[in-house]
Coordinates of C-alpha atoms and ligand atoms in Angstrom, one line a residue:
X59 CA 223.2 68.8 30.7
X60 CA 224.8 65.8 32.3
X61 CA 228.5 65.0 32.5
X62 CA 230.3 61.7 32.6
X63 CA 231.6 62.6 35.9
X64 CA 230.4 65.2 38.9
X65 CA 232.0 69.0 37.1
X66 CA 233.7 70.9 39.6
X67 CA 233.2 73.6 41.2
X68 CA 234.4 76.7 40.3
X69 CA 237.3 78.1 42.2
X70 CA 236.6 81.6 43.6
X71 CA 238.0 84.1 45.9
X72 CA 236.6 86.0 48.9
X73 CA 235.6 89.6 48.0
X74 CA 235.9 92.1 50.9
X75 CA 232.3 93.3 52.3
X76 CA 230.6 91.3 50.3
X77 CA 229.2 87.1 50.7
X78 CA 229.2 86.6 46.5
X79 CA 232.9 85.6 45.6
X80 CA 234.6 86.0 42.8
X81 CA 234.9 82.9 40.4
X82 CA 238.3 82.5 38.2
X83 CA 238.5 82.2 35.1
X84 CA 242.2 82.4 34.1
X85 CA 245.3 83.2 35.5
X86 CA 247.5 85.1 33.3
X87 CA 251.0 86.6 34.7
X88 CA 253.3 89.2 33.4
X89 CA 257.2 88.7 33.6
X90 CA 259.7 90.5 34.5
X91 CA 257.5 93.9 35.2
X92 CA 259.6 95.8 38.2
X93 CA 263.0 97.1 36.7
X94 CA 265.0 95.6 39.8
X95 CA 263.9 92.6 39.3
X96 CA 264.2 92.2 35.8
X97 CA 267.8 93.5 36.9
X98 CA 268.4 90.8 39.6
X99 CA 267.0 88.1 36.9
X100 CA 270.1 89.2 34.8
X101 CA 268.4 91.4 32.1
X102 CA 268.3 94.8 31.0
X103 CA 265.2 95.7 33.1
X104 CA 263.3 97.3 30.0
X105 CA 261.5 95.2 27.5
X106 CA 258.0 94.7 25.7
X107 CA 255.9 92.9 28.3
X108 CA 255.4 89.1 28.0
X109 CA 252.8 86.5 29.9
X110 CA 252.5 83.2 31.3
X111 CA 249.4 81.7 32.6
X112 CA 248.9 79.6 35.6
X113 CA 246.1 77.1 35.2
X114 CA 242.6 78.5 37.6
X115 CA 242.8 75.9 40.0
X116 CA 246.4 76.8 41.1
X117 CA 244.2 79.6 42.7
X118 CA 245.1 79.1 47.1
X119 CA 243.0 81.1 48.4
X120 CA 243.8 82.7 51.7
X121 CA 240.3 83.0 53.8
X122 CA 240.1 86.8 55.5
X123 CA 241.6 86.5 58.9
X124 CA 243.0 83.0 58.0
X125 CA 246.5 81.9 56.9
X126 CA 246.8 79.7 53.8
X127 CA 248.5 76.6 53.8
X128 CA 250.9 76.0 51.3
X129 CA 252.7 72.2 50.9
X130 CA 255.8 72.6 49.7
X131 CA 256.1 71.2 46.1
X132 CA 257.4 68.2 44.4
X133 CA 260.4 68.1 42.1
X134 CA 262.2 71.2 43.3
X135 CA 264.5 72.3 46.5
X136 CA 264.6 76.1 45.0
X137 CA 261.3 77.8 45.7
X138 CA 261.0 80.9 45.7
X139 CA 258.5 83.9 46.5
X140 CA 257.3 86.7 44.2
X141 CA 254.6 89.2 45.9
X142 CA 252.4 90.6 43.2
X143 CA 249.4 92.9 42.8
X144 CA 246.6 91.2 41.0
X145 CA 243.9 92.6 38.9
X146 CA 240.7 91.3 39.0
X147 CA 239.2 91.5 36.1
X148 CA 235.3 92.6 36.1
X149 CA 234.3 92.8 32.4
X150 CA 235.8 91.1 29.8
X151 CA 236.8 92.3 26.1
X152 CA 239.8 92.1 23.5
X153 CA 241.9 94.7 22.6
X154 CA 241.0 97.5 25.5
X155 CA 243.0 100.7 25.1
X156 CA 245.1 101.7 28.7
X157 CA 243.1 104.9 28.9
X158 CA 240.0 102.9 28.8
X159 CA 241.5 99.2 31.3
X160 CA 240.0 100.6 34.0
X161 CA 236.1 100.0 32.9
X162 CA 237.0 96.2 33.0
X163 CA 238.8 96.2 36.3
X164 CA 236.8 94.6 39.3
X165 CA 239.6 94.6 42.0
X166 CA 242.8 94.1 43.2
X167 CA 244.2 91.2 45.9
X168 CA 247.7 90.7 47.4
X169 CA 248.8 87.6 45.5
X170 CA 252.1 85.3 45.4
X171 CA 253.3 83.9 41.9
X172 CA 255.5 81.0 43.4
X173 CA 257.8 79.6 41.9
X174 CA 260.0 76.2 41.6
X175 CA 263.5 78.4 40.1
X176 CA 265.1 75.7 39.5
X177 CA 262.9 73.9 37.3
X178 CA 261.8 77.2 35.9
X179 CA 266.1 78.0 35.1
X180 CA 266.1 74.5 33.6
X181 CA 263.5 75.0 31.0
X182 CA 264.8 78.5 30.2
X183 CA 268.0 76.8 29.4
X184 CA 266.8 74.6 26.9
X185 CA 263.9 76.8 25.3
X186 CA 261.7 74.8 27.1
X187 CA 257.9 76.3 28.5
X188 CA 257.8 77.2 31.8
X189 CA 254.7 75.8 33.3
X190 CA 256.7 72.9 35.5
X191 CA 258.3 76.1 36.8
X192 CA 255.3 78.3 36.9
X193 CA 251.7 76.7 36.9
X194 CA 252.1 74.6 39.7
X195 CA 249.8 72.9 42.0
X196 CA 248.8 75.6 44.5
X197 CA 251.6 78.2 43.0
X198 CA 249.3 81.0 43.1
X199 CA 248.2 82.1 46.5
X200 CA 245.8 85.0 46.9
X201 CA 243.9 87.4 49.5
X202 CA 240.5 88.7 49.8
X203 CA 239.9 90.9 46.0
X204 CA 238.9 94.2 47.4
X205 CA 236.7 96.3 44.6
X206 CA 238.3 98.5 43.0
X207 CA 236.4 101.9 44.0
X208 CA 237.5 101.1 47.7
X209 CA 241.3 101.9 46.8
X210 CA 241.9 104.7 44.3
X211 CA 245.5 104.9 45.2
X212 CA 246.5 101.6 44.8
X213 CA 248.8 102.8 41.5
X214 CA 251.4 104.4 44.1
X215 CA 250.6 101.4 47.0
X216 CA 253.6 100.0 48.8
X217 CA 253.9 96.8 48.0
X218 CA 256.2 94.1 50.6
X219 CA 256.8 90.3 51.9
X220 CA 258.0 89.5 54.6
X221 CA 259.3 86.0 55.8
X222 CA 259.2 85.1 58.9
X223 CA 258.4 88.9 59.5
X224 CA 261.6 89.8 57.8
X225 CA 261.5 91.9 55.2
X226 CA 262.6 90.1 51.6
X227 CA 260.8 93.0 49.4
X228 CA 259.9 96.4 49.4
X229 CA 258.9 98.3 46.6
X230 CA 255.8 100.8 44.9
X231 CA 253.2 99.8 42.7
X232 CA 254.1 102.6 41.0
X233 CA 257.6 101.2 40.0
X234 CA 255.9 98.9 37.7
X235 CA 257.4 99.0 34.1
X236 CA 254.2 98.3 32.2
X237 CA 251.7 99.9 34.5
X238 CA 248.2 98.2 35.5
X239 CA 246.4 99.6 32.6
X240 CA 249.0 99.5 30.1
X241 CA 249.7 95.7 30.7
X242 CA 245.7 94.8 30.3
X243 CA 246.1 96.8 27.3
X244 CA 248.8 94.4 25.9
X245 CA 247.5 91.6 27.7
X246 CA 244.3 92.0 25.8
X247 CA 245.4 92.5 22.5
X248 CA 246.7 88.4 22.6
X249 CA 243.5 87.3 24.4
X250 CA 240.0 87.8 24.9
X251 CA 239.7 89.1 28.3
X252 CA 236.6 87.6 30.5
X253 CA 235.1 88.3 34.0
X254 CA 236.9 85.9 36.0
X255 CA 240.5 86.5 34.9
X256 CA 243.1 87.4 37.4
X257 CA 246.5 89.1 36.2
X258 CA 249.4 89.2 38.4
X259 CA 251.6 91.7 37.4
X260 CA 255.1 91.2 38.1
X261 CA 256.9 91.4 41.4
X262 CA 259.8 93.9 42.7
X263 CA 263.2 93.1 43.7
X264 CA 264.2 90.5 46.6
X265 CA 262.5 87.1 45.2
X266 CA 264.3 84.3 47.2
X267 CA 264.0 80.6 48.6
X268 CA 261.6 79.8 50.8
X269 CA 261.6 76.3 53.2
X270 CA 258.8 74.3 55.2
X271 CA 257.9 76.2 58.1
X272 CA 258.5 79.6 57.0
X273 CA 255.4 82.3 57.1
X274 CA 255.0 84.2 54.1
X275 CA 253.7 87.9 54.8
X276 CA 252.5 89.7 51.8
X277 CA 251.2 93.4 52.3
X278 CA 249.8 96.3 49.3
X279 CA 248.8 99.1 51.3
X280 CA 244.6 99.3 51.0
X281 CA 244.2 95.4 50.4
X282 CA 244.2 92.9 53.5
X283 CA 247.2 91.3 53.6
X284 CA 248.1 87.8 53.0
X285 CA 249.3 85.0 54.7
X286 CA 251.0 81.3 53.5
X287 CA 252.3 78.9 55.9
X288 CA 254.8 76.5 53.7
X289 CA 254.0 72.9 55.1
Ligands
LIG256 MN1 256.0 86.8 38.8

């Protein structure tokens, strides 16, 4: 095969213990899945999950032991934050039952679905997409995947971020509305699931601004933690 111009390569993410990484496929995000935040967002807090993707190269990958940098975007003066846990998804298929989501899972990572508010409040407004708001240039930070053997607890994890080692959120994994397997369950019934995808899954209470020079500190208990310096 040859190609008009050089392909590139694919974007992957560090896997803990291990020198093979893990290369993305898609990144697909769930909305409004923690009832406080759904709450702060100005909704009931209990609805049929929904998705957004981000497109695979949004991927910032955060290097074990290494803090990621993060340029603060065009077009907005209202970013904000939103620590997620992210499935890593090992084996693909359509239509996968919850009691069965957990064959397809490869790991978990502590991820950040960033966010330009404003634009993303504009576009709501008008019925507009989200993805000027959403799938952003280097909007999705992400930490080492750990597999998923290594933390069989990570349904009940604390999940937090910090800011400038101030706490902004604090919450369980296990406060998620639409738990891990049921959202690959619904997430999978509107697309064909393949190794490679990611899936954050919706972030707690707290989300806020975020300016040049802050430190991001996202933590899941189990996973290593993650770090984004906003230049
Ligand atoms: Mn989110």
């Amino acid at each position: 095969m040859s190609y008009v111009f050089p392909p590139p390569a694919p974007v992957s993410v560090p896997v803990v213990g291990l020198t093979e990484r893990f290369a993305v496929h898609r990144i697909y995000c769930v909305g409004r899945n923690y009832e406080d935040h759904a709450l702060e967002m100005g909704h009931t807090g209990r609805e049929a999950p929904f998705f957004f993707l981000k497109p695979a190269d949004a991927v910032l990958v955060a290097e074990p032991g290494s803090m990621a940098v993060m340029p603060y975007p065009t077009l907005t003066s209202n970013l904000h934050h939103e620590v997620e846990l992210v499935v890593a998804i090992g084996v693909g298929g359509s239509q996968i039952l919850a009691a069965d989501a957990h064959q397809h899972i490869y790991g978990y990572a502590v991820g950040l679905d960033m966010t330009r508010r404003d634009l993303q409040n504009d576009m709501k407004k008008q019925g507009r997409p989200w993805c000027i708001g959403k799938g952003f240039d280097h909007s999705a930070p992400i930490g080492a995947i750990t597999p998923a053997a290594q933390v069989p607890g990570i349904g009940q994890a604390e999940i937090a971020l910090q800011v400038n080692g101030i706490d902004r959120q604090r919450s369980t994994v296990a406060q998620l509305i639409w738990n891990i397997a049921e959202s690959i369950e619904q997430l999978s019934a509107a697309w064909t699931l393949q190794p490679g995808d990611l899936i954050y899954t919706g972030t707690p209470a707290g989300v806020g601004a975020v300016l040049r020079g802050d430190t991001l500190t996202g933590t899941i208990a189990g996973l290593p933690s993650l770090q984004v310096r906003v230049e």
